[in-house]
Coordinates of C-alpha atoms (C1' of nucleotides) in Angstrom, one line a residue:
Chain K
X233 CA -50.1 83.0 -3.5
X234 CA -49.3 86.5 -2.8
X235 CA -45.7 86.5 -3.8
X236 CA -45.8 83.5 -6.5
X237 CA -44.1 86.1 -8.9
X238 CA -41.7 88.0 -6.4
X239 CA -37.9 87.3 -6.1
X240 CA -37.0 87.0 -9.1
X241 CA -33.4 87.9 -8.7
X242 CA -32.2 90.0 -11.7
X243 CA -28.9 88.1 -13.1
X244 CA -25.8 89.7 -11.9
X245 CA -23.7 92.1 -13.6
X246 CA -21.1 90.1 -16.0
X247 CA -17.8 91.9 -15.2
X248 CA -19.1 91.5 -11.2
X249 CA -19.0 87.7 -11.9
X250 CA -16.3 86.8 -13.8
X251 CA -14.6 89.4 -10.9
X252 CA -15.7 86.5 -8.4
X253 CA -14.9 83.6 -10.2
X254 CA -11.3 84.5 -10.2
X255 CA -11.7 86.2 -7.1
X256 CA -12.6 82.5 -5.7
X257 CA -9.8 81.0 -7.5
X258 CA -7.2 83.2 -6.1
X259 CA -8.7 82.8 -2.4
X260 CA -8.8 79.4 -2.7
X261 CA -5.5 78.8 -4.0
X262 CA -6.2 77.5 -7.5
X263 CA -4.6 80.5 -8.9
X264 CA -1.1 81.3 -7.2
X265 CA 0.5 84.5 -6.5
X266 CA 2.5 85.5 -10.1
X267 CA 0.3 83.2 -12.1
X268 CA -0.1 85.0 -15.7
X269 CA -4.2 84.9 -16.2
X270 CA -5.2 84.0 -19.8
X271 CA -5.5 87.1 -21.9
X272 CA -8.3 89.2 -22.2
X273 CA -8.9 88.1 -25.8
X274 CA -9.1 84.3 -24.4
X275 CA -11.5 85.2 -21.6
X276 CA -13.4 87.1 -23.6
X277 CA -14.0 83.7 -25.8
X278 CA -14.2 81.3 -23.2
X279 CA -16.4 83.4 -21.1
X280 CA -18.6 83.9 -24.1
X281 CA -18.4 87.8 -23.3
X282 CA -17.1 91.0 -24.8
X283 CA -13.9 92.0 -24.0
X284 CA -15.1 95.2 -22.5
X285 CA -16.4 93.3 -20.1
X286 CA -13.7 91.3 -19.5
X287 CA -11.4 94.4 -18.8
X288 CA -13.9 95.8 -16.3
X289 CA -13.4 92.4 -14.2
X290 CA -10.0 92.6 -14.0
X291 CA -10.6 96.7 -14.0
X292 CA -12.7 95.0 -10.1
X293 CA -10.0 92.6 -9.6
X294 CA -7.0 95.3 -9.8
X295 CA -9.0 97.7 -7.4
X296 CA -9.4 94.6 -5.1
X297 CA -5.4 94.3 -5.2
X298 CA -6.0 90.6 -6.4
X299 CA -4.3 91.4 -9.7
X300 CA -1.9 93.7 -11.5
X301 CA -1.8 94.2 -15.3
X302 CA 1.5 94.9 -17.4
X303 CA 0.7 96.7 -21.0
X304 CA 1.7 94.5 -23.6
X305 CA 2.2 91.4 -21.0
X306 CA -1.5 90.1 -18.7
X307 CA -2.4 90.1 -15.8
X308 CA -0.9 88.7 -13.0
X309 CA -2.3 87.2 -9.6
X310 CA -0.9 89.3 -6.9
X311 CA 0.6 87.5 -4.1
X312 CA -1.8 88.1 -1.0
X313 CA -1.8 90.8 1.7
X314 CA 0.1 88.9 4.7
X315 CA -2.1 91.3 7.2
X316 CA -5.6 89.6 7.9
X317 CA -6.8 92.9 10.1
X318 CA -6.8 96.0 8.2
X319 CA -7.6 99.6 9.6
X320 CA -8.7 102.5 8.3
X321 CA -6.3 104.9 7.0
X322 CA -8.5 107.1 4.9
X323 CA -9.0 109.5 7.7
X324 CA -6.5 111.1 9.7
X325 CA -6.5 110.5 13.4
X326 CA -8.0 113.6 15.9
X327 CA -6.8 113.4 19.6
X328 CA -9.4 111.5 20.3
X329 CA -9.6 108.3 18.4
X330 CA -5.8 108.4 19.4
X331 CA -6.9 108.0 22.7
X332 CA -9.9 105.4 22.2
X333 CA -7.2 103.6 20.0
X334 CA -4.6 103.4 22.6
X335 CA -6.7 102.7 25.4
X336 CA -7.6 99.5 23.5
X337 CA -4.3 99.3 23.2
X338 CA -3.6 98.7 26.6
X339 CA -5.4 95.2 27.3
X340 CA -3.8 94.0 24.6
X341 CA 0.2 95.0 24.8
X342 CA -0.5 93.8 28.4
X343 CA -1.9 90.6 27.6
X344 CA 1.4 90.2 24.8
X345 CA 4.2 90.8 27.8
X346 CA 2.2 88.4 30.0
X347 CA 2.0 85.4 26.8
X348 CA 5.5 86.2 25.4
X349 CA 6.9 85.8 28.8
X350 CA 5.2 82.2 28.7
X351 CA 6.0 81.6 24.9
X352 CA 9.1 83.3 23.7
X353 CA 12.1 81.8 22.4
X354 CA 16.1 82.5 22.4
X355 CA 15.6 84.2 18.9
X356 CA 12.6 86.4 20.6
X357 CA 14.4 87.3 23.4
X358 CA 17.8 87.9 21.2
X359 CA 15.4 90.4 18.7
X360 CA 14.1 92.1 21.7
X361 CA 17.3 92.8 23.1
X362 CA 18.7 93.8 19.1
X363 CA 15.1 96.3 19.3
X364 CA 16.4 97.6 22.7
X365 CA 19.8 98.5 21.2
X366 CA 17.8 100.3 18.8
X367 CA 16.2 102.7 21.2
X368 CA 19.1 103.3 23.0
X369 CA 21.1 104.1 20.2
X370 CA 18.8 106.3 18.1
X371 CA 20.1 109.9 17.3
X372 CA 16.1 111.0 15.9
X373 CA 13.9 110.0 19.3
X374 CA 11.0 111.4 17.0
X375 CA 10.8 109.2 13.6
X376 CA 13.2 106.0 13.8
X377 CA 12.6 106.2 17.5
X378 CA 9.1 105.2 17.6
X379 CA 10.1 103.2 14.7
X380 CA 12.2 101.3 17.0
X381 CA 9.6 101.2 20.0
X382 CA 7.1 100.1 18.2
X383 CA 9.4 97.3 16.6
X384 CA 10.3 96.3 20.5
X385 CA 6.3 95.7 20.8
X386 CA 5.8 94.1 17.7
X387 CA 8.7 91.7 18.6
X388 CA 6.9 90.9 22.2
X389 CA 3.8 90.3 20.2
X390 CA 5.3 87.8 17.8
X391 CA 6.9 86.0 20.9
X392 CA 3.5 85.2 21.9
X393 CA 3.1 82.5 19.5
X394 CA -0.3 83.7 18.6
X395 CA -0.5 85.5 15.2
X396 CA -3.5 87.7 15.8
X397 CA -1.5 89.5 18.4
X398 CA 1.2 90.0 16.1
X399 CA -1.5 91.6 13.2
X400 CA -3.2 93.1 16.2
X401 CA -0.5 94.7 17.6
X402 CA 1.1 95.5 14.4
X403 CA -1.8 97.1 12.9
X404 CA -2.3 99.1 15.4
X405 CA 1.5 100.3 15.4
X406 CA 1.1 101.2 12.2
X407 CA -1.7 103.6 12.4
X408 CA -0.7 105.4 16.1
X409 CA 3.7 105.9 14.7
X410 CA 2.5 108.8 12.8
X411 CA 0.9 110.2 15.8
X412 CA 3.7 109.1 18.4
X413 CA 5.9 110.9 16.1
X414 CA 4.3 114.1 16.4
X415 CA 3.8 113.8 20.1
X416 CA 7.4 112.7 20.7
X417 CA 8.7 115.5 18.7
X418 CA 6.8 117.9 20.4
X419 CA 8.1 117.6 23.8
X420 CA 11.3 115.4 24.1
X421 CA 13.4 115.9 27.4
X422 CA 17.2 113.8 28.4
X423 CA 14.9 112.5 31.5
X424 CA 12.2 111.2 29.3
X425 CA 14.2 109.6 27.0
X426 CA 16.5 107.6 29.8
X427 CA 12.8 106.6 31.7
X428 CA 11.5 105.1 28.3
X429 CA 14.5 103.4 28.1
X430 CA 14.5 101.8 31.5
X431 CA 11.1 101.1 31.1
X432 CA 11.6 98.9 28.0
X433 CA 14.4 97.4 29.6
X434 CA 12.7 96.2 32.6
X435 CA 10.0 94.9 30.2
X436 CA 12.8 92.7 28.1
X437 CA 13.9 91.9 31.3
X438 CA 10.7 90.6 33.0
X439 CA 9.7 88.4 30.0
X440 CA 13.0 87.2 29.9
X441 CA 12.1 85.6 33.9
X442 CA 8.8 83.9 32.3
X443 CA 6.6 85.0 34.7
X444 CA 3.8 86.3 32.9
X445 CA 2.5 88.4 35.8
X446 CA 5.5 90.0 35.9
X447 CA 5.9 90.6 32.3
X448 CA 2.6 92.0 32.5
X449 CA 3.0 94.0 35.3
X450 CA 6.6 95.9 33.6
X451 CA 4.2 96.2 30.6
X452 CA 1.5 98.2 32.5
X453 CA 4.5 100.5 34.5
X454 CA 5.1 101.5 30.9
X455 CA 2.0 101.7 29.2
X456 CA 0.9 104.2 32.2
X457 CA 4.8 106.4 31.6
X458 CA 4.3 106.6 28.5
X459 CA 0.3 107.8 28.2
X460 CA 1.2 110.2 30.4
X461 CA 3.9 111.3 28.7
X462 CA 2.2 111.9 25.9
X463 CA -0.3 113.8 27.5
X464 CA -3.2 111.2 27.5
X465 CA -6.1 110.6 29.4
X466 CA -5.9 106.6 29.8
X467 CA -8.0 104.8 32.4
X468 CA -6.0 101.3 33.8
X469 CA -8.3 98.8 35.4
X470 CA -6.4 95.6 35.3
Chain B
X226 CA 25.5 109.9 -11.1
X227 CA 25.2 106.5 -11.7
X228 CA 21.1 107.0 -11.9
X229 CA 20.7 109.9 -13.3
X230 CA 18.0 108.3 -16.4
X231 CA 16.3 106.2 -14.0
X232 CA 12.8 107.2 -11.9
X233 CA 11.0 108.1 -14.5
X234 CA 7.5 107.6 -13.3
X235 CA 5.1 106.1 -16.3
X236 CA 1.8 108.0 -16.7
X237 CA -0.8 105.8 -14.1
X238 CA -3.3 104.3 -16.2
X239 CA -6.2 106.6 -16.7
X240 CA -9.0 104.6 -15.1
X241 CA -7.2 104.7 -12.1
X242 CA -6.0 108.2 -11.9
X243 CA -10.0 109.0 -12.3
X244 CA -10.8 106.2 -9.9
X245 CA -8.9 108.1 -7.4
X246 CA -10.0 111.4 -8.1
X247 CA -13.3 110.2 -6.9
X248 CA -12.0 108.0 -4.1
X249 CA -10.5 111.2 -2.9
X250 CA -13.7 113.6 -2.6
X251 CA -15.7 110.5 -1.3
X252 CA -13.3 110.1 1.7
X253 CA -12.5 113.7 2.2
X254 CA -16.8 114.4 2.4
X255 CA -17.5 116.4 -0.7
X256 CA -19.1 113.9 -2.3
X257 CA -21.6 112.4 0.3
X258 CA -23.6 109.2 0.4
X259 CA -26.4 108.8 -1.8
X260 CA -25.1 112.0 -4.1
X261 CA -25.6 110.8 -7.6
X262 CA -22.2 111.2 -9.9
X263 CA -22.1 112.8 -13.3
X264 CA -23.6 110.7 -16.0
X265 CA -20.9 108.3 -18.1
X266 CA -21.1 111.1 -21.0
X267 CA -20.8 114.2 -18.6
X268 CA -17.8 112.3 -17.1
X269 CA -16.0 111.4 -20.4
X270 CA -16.4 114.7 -21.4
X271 CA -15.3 116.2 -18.6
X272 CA -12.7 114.3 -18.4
X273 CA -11.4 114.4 -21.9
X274 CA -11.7 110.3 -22.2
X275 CA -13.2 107.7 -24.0
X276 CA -16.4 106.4 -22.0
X277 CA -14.9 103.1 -21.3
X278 CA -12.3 104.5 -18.9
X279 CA -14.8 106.0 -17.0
X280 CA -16.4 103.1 -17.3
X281 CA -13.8 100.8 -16.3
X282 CA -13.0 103.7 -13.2
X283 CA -16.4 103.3 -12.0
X284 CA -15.8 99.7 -11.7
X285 CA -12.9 100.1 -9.8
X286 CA -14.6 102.2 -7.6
X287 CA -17.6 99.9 -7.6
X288 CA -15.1 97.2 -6.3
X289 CA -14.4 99.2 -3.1
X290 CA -17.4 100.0 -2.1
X291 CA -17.4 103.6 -2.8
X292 CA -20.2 103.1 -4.9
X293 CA -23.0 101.4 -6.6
X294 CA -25.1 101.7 -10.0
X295 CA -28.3 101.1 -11.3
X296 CA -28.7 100.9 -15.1
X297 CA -30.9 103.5 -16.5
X298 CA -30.4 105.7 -13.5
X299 CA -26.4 106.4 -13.2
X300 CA -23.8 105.8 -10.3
X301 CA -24.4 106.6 -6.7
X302 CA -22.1 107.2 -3.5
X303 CA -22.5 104.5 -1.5
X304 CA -22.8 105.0 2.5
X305 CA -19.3 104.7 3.8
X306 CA -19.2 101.4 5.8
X307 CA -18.7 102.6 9.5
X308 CA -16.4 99.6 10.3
X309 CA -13.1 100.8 10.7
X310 CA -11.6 97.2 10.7
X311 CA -11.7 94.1 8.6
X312 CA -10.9 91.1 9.6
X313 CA -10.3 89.1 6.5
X314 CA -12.7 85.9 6.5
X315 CA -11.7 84.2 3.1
X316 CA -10.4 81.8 4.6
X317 CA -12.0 79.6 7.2
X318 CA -10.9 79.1 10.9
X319 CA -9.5 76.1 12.0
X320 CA -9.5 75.1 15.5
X321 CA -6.1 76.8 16.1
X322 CA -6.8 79.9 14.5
X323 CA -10.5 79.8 16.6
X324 CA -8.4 79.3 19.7
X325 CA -5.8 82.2 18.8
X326 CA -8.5 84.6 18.6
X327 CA -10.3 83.9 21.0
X328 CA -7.5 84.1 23.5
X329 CA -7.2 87.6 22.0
X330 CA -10.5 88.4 22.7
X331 CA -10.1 88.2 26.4
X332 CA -8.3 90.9 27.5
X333 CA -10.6 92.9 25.3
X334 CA -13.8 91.8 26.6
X335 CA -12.4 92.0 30.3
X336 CA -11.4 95.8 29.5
X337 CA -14.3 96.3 27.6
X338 CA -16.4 95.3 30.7
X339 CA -14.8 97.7 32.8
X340 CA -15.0 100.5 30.6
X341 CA -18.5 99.9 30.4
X342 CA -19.3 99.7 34.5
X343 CA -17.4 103.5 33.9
X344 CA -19.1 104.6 30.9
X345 CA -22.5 103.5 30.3
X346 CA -25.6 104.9 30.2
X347 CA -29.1 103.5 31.2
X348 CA -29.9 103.1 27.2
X349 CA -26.8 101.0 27.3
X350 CA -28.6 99.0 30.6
X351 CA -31.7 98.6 29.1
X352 CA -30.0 97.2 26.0
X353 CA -27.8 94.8 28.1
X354 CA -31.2 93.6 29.9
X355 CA -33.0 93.1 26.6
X356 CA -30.3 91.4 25.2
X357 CA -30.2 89.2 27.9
X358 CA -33.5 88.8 27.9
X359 CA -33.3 87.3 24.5
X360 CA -30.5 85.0 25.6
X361 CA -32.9 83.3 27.8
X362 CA -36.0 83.2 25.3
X363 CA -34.1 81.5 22.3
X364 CA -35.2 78.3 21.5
X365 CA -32.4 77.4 19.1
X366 CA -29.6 77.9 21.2
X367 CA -26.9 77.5 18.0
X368 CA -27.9 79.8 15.3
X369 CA -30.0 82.9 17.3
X370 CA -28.5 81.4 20.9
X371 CA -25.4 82.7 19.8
X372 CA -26.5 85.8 17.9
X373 CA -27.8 87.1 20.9
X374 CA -24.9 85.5 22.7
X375 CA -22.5 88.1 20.9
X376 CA -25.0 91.0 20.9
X377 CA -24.9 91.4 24.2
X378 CA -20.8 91.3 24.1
X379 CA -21.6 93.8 21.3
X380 CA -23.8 96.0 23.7
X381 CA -20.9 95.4 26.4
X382 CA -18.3 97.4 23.9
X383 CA -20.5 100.0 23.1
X384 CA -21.1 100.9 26.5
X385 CA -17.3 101.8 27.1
X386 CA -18.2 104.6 24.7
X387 CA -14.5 104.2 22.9
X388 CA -15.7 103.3 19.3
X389 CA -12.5 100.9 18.5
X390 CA -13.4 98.6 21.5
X391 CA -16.8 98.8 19.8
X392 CA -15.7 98.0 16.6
X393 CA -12.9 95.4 17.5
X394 CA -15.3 93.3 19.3
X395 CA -18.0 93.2 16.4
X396 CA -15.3 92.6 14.3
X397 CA -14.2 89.7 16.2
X398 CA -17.3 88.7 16.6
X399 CA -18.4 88.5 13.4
X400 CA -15.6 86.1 12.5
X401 CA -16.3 83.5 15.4
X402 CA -19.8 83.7 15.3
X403 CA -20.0 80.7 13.2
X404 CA -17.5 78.2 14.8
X405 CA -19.2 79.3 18.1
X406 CA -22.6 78.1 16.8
X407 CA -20.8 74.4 15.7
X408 CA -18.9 74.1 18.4
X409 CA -22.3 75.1 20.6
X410 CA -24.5 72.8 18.4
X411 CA -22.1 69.8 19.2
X412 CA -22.9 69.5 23.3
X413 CA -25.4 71.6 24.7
X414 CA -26.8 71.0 28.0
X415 CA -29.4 72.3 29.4
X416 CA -26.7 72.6 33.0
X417 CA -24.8 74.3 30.6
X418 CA -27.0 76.7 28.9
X419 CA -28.9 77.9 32.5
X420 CA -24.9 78.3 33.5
X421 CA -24.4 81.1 30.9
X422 CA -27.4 82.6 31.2
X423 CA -26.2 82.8 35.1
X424 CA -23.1 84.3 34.0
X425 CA -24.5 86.8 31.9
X426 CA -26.9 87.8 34.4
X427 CA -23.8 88.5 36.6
X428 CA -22.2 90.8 34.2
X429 CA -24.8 92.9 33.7
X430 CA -25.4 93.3 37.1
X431 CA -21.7 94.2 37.7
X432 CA -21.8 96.7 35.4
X433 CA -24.5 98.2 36.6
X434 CA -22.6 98.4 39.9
X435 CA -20.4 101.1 38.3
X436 CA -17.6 99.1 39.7
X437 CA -15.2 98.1 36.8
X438 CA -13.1 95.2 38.6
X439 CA -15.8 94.0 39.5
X440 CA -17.3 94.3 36.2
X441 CA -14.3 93.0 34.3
X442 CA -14.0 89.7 37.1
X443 CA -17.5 88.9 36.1
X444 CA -16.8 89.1 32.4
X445 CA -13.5 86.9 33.4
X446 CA -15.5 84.3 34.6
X447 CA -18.0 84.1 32.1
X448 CA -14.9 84.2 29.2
X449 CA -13.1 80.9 31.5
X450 CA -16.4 79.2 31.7
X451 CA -17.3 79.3 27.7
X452 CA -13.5 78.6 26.9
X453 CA -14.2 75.3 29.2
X454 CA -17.6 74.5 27.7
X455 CA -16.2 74.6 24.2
X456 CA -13.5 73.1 24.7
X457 CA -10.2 75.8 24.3
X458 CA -6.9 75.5 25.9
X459 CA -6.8 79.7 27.2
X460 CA -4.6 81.0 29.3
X461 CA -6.0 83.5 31.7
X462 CA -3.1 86.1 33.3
X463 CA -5.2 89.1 34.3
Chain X
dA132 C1' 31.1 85.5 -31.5
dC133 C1' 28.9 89.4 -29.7
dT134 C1' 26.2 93.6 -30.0
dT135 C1' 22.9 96.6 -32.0
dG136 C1' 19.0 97.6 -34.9
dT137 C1' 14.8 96.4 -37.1
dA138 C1' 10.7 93.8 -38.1
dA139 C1' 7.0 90.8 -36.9
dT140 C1' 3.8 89.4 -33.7
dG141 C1' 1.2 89.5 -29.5
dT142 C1' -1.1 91.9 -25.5
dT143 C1' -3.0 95.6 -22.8
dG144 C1' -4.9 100.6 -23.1
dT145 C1' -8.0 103.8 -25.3
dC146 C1' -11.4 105.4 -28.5
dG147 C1' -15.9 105.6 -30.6
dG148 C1' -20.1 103.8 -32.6
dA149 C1' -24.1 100.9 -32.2
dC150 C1' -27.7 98.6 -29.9
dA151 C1' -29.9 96.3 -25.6
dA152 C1' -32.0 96.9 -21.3
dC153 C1' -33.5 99.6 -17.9
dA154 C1' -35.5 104.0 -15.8
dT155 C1' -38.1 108.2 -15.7
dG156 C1' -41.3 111.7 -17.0
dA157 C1' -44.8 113.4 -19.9
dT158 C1' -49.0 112.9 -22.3
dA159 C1' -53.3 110.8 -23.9
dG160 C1' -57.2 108.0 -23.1
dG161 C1' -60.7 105.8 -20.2
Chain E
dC266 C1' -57.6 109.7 -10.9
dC267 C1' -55.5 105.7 -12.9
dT268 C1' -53.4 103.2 -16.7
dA269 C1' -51.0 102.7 -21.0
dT270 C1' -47.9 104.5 -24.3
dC271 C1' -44.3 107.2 -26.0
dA272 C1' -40.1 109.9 -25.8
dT273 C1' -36.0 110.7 -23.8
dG274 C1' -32.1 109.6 -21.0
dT275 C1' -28.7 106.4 -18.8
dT276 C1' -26.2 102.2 -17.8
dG277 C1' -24.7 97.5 -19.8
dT278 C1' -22.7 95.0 -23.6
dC279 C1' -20.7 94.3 -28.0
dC280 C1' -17.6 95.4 -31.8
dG281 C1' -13.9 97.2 -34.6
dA282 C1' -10.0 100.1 -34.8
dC283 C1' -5.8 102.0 -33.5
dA284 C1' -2.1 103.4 -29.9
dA285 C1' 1.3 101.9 -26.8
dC286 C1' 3.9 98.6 -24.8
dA287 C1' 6.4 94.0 -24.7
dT288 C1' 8.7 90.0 -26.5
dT289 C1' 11.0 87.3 -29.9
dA290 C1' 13.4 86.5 -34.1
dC291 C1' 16.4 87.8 -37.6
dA292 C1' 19.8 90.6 -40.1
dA293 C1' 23.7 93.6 -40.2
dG294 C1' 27.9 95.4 -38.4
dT295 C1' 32.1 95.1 -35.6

DNA sequence: ACTTGTAATGTTGTCGGACAACATGATAGG
DNA sequence: CCTATCATGTTGTCCGACAACATTACAAGT
């Protein structure tokens, strides 16, 4: 009987639960992206709370990107973040979490060539060849280069039919272009620029053949140019 | 100058702006974890605003985690959460997206192996052998069975010594845990169960080798043998 | 008929006061 | 020294008021 009295769970903070309860309802789809939610003078009453408290839920729900408010209009449900893998942004990236990033990196742009090459379709291999215009044609090899490279790789990982390579992949684009960028600016030579080229090529090319472990392997050749182009330390084991 | 009138920015509502202020020194390290913030009063004082925007800022703030209050005591930083990525979980996995994942997992835990034959360190073997050793002891081969299961892949990432492998695979982890444990509770054998142990056994021991194909051919078997015993449709290309 | 201006009404944003509930520290009594 | 009480401080909730914005309806002018 040591603990007869213990656990008594102290009753949650209001604004933290009507937060959830519409939290719930937007997750689950009850509540649609653009629905209008009742004004805060009708939650307040059909809550049986103050309207301060009120406002500090939807104060939670805005901060959760769930909701937006208008002045003078509600609040409205916000239509939901596609991406279901978010990174970090809050820091900026050192050399080194560059490198851990884009070594993990490696396993999976490989893996991408090897199932687009299995899975693409025409319109993949038509927006691949569109991405590869890109890089040829660029004029800034710095920003809207690596724009475009990273678009070629993003493309490859939506051919591969699996949508966590696509968030993968494009998550991780998104927080090595800014780095890239720098890199690329920092040292860009004619031969560089053709290599990267050919190297891109060879990889539309491969997955075009649907052979997987060729796809792969024109991924790799590239992966290795271009981490050593940058100046990286990347270890290759498959 | 057919837009000369228009960008006019509108003033950001004020909880916000403050909600950021803080957002700001919490990521940039002045404010540290467990640093107690001004009182309500200090802040709307400070601040030149009502208490209820700070109020309502705080619960913004409260809402991401930044940090936490207790009432009668005041508003605390909250540890930052080390994981780097979120995987978003409101919704729950269906076979397909189970089978998606997992397939992405592979040529991360195959990397991750050989990372780890390079990079670990005999904490990380001692680790890998207790973890082990408590895949053999469990008695409930669902629920702990596949906590320790996923430790030891866990153990496996951090041995590579490249935090993002470390936190992609908890990540992923974390989010199949619970279909592994259904889909492990469905048909368990005791063939089946001695099998994995086996094949864990054999990745440790390859990584102790140092040698990182062999390492990352060890983890490939064990990754085509539990796609087979749970019944996914992989495709192995490395 | 169309456009512009104004008024009325509704809704979110902010302010400030009051009290409840919790927490902490100091002091007195046993 | 330990326990109980009191005083003070802080967050949580409620309320009323007004500001700022938005929408709709209506009137006046062209």
């Amino acid at each position: 009987m040591d603990n007869e009295f213990g656990q008594i769970k102290r009753v949650a903070h209001l604004p933290t639960r009507i937060a959830s309860e519409f939290a719930k309802r937007i997750y689950d789809g009850s509540l649609k992206a653009g629905e209008k939610l009742p004004t805060e003078h009708a939650l307040s009453k059909s809550f049986g709370v103050s309207r301060t408290v009120v406002r500090e839920a939807i104060a939670q729900l805005k901060s959760e990107g769930l909701v937006e408010t208008r002045q003078g209009v509600g609040a409205f449900v916000m239509k939901r973040p596609d991406r279901q893998i978010q990174l970090d942004d809050a820091k900026s990236m050192d050399k080194n979490d560059f490198q851990s990033l884009y070594q993990l990196r490696i396993p999976l742009e490989m893996e991408a060539a090897a199932l687009a090459a299995v899975h693409h379709t025409e319109e993949h291999m038509a927006a691949l060849s569109a991405a590869l215009v890109r890089i040829c044609n660029t004029e800034d090899w710095g920003n809207s280069g690596v724009a475009a490279d990273l678009d070629f790789h993003r493309i490859i990982a939506e051919s591969t039919g699996n949508d966590y390579f696509s968030q993968f992949v494009g998550a991780i684009s998104d927080r090595i272009s800014h780095v890239i960028v720098i890199a690329r600016t920092e040292g860009q030579l004619e031969d560089v620029i053709s290599r990267t080229v050919e190297e891109h090529t060879a990889i539309r090319d491969a997955i075009r053949t649907k052979d997987p472990v060729m796809a792969r392997a024109a991924m790799r050749r590239h992966l290795i140019g271009s981490a050593l182009r940058i100046g990286l330390s990347i270890e290759f084991y498959s």
